[in-house]
CSV table of C-alpha atoms in Angstrom, one decimal:
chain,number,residue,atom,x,y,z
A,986,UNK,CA,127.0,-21.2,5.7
A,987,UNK,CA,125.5,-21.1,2.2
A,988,UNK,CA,122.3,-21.0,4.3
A,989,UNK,CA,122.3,-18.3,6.4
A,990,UNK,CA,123.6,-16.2,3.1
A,991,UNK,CA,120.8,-17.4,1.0
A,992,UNK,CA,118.4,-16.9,3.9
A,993,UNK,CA,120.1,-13.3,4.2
A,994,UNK,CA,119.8,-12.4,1.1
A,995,UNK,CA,116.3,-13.3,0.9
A,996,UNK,CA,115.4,-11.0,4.1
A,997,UNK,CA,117.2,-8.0,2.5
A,998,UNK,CA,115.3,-8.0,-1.1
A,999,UNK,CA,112.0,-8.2,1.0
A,1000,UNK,CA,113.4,-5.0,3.0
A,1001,UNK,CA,113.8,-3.8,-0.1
A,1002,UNK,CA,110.1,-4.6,-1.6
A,1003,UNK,CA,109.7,-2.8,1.8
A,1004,UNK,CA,111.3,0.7,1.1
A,1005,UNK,CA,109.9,0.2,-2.7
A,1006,UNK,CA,106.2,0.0,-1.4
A,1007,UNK,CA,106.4,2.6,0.7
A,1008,UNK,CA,107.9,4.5,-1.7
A,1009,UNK,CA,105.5,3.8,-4.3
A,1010,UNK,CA,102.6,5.0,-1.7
A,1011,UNK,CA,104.2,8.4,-1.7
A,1012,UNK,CA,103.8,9.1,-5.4
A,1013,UNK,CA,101.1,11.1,-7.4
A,1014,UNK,CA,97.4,9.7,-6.5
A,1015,UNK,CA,95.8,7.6,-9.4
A,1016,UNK,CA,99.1,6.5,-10.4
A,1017,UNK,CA,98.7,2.3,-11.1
A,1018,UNK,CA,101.4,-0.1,-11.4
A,1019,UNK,CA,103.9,0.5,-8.7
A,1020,UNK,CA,102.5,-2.1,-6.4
A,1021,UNK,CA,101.0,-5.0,-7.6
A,1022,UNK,CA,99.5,-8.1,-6.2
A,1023,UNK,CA,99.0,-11.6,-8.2
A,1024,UNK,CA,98.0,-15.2,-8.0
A,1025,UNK,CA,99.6,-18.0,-10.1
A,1026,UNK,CA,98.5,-21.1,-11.4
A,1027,UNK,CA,99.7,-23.8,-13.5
A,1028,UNK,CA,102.3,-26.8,-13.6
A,1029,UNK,CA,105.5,-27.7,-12.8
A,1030,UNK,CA,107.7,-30.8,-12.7
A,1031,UNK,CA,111.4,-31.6,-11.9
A,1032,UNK,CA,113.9,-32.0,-14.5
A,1033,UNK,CA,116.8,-34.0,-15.2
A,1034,UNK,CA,117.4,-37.2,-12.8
A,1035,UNK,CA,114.7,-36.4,-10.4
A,1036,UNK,CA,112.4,-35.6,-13.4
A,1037,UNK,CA,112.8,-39.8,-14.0
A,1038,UNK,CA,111.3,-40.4,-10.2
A,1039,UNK,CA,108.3,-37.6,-10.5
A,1040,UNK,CA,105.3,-36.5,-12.6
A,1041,UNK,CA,104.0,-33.4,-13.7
A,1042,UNK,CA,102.0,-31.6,-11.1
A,1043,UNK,CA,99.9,-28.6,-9.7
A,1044,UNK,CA,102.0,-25.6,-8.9
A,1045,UNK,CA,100.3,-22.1,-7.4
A,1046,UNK,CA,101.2,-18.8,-5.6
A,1047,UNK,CA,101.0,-15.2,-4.7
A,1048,UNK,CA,103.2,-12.8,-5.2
A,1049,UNK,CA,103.9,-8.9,-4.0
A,1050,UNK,CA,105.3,-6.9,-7.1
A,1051,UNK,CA,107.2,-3.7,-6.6
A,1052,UNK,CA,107.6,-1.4,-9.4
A,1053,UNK,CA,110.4,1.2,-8.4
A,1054,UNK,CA,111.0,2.1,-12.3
A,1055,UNK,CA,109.4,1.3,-15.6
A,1056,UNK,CA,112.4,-1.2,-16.4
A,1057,UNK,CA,112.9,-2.4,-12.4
A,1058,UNK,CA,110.9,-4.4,-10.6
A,1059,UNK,CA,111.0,-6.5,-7.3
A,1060,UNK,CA,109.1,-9.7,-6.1
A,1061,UNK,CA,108.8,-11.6,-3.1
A,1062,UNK,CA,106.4,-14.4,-2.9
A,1063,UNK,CA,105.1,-17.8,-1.5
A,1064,UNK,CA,105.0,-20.5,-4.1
A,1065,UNK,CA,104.0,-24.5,-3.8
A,1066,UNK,CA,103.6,-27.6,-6.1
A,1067,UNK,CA,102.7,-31.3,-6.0
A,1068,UNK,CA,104.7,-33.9,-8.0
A,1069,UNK,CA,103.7,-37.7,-7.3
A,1070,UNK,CA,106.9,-40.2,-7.4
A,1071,UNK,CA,106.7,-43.2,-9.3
A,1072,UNK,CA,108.9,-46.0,-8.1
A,1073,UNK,CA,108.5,-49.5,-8.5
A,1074,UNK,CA,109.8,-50.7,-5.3
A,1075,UNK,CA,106.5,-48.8,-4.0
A,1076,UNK,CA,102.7,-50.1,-3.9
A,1077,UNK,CA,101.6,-46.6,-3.5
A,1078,UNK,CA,102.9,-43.5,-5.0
A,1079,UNK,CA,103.8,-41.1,-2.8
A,1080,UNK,CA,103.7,-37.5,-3.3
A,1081,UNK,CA,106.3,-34.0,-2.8
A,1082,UNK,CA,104.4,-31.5,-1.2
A,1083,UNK,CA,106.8,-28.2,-2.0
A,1084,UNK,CA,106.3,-24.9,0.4
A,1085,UNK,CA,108.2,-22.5,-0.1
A,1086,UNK,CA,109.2,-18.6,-0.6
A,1087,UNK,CA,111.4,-16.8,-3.2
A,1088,UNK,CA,112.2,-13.0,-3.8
A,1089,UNK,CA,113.0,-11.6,-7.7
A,1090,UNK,CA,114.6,-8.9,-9.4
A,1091,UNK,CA,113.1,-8.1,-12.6
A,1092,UNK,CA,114.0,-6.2,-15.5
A,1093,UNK,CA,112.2,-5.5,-18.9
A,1094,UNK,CA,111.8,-2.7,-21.6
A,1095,UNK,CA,111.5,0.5,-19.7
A,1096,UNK,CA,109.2,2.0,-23.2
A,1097,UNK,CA,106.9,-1.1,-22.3
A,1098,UNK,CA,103.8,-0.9,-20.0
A,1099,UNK,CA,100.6,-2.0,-21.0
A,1100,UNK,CA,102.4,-4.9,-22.5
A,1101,UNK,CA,105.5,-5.8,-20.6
A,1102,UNK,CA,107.9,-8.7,-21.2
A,1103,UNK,CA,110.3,-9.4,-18.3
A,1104,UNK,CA,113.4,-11.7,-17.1
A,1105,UNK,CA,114.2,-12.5,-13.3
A,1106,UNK,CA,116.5,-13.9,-11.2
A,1107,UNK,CA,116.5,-14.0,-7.6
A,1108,UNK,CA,117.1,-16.5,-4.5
A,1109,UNK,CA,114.5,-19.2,-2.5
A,1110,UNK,CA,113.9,-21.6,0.1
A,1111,UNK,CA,111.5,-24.6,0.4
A,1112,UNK,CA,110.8,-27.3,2.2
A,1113,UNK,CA,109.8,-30.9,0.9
A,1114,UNK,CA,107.2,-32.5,2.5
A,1115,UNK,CA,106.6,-36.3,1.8
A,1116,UNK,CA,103.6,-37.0,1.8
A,1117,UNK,CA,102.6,-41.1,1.8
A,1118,UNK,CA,104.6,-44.4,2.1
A,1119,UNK,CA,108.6,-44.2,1.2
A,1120,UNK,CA,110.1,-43.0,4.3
A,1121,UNK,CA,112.8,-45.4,4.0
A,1122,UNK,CA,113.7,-43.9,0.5
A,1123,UNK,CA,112.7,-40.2,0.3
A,1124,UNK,CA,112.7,-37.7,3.3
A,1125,UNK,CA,111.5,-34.3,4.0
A,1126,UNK,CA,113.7,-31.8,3.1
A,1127,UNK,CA,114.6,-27.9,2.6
A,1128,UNK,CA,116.0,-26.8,-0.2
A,1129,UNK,CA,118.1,-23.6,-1.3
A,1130,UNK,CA,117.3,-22.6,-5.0
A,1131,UNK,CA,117.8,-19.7,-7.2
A,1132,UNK,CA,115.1,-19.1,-9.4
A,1133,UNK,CA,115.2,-17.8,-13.0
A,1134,UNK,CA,112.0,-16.3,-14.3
A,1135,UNK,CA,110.7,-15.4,-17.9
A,1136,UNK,CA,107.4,-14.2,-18.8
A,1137,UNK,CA,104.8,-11.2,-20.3
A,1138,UNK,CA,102.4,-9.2,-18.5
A,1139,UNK,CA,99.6,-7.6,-19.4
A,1140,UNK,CA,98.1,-4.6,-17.7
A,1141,UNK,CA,95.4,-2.3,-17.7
A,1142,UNK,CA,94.3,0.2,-15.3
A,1143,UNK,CA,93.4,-1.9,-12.0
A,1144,UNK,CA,94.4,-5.5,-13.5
A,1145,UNK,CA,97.4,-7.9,-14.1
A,1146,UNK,CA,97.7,-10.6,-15.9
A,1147,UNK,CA,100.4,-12.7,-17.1
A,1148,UNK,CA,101.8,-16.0,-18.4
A,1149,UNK,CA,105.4,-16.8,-16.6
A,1150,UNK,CA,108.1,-19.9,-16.7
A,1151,UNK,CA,110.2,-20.1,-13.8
A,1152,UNK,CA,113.4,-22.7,-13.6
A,1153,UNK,CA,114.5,-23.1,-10.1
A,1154,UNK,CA,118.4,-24.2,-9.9
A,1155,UNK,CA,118.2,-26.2,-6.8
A,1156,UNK,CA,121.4,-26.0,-4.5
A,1157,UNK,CA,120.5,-28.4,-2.3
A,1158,UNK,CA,118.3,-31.8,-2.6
A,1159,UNK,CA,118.5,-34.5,-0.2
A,1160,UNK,CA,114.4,-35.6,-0.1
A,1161,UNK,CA,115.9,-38.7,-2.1
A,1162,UNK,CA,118.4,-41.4,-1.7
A,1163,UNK,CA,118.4,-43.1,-4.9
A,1164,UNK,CA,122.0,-42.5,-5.8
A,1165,UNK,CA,121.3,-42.2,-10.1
A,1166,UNK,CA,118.6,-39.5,-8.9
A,1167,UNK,CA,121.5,-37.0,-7.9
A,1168,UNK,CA,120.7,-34.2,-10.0
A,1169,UNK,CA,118.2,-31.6,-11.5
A,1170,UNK,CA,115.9,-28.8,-11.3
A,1171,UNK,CA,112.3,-27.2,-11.0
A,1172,UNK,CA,110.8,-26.2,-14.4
A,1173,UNK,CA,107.0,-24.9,-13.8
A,1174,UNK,CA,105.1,-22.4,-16.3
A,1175,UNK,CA,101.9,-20.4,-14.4
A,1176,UNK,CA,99.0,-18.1,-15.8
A,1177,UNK,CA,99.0,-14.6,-13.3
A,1178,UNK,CA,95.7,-12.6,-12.5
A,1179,UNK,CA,95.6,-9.6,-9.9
A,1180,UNK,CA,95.1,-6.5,-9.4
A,1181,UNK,CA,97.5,-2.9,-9.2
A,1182,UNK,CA,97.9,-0.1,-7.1
């Protein structure tokens, strides 16, 4: 049940990026920043009792910004990261391959452009891949998370750039079954670059 709403919930803040972008295509010509479109790089790593099992690791992305108002803004977005697992019942360390797709609300100083600090919160879903050996002990997986974003962008005329930390409250995580390795979350912090419309 929780899935379906998440999954729900999900599909109607991308029919809203929808009715912003279309919406944003209808205003005055030469207008930039309603629409914007970004890559992200950087790291990430799990937290709490998973953090103990895992490593820091690549994390990347693109996202689809909608800007309906200076203070509002909408994302949806493919996001992915690597995190090896160290355990010493394993020879060889396998690996979580993450895939997976989230959609924001954002808010921020409505006076603030060219410079503009933001929060976010919003809902996602991934899936776990495991990747090596330690399919006795760790499984693929999806996962239901909310993310919580915090970050700056900085803009001028066809360009976006940014630095962003995102925290994903994972709802569900059964990739594991080391009972002590029962909670935690997603911590990752990115650089943004791309381009507005």
């Amino acid at each position: 049940m929780l899935s379906k709403g998440i999954i729900a919930g999900v599909a109607a803040t991308m029919a809203l990026a929808g009715v912003g972008t279309a919406s944003a295509q209808e205003r005055k010509e030469g207008k930039r920043g309603d629409v914007n479109v970004f890559l992200r790089g950087g790291v990430g790593d799990y937290t709490g009792d998973l953090g103990d099992l895992t490593s820091t690791g690549p994390a990347w992305g693109l996202t689809l910004n909608v800007q309906p108002t200076t203070f509002l803004g909408i994302e949806v977005g493919y996001e992915g990261s690597r995190n090896s697992i160290s355990d010493a019942r394993l020879l060889e360390e396998p690996a979580l391959l993450r895939q997976g797709g989230s959609a924001l609300v954002k808010v921020s100083p409505p006076f603030l452009t060219a410079i503009r600090p933001f929060v976010g919160a919003g809902l996602g879903l991934s899936y776990v891949d495991v990747r090596g050996q330690g399919a006795d002990l760790y499984a693929s997986d999806t996962m239901e998370e909310v993310p919580l974003a915090a970050g700056v962008e900085f803009n001028s005329g066809a360009l976006t750039a940014g630095l962003r930390a995102t925290y994903r409250v994972l709802l569900s995580e059964d990739f594991t079954s080391t009972p002590e390795a029962d909670s935690g979350g997603l911590l990752d912090a990115s650089l943004t670059l791309g381009a507005r419309f």
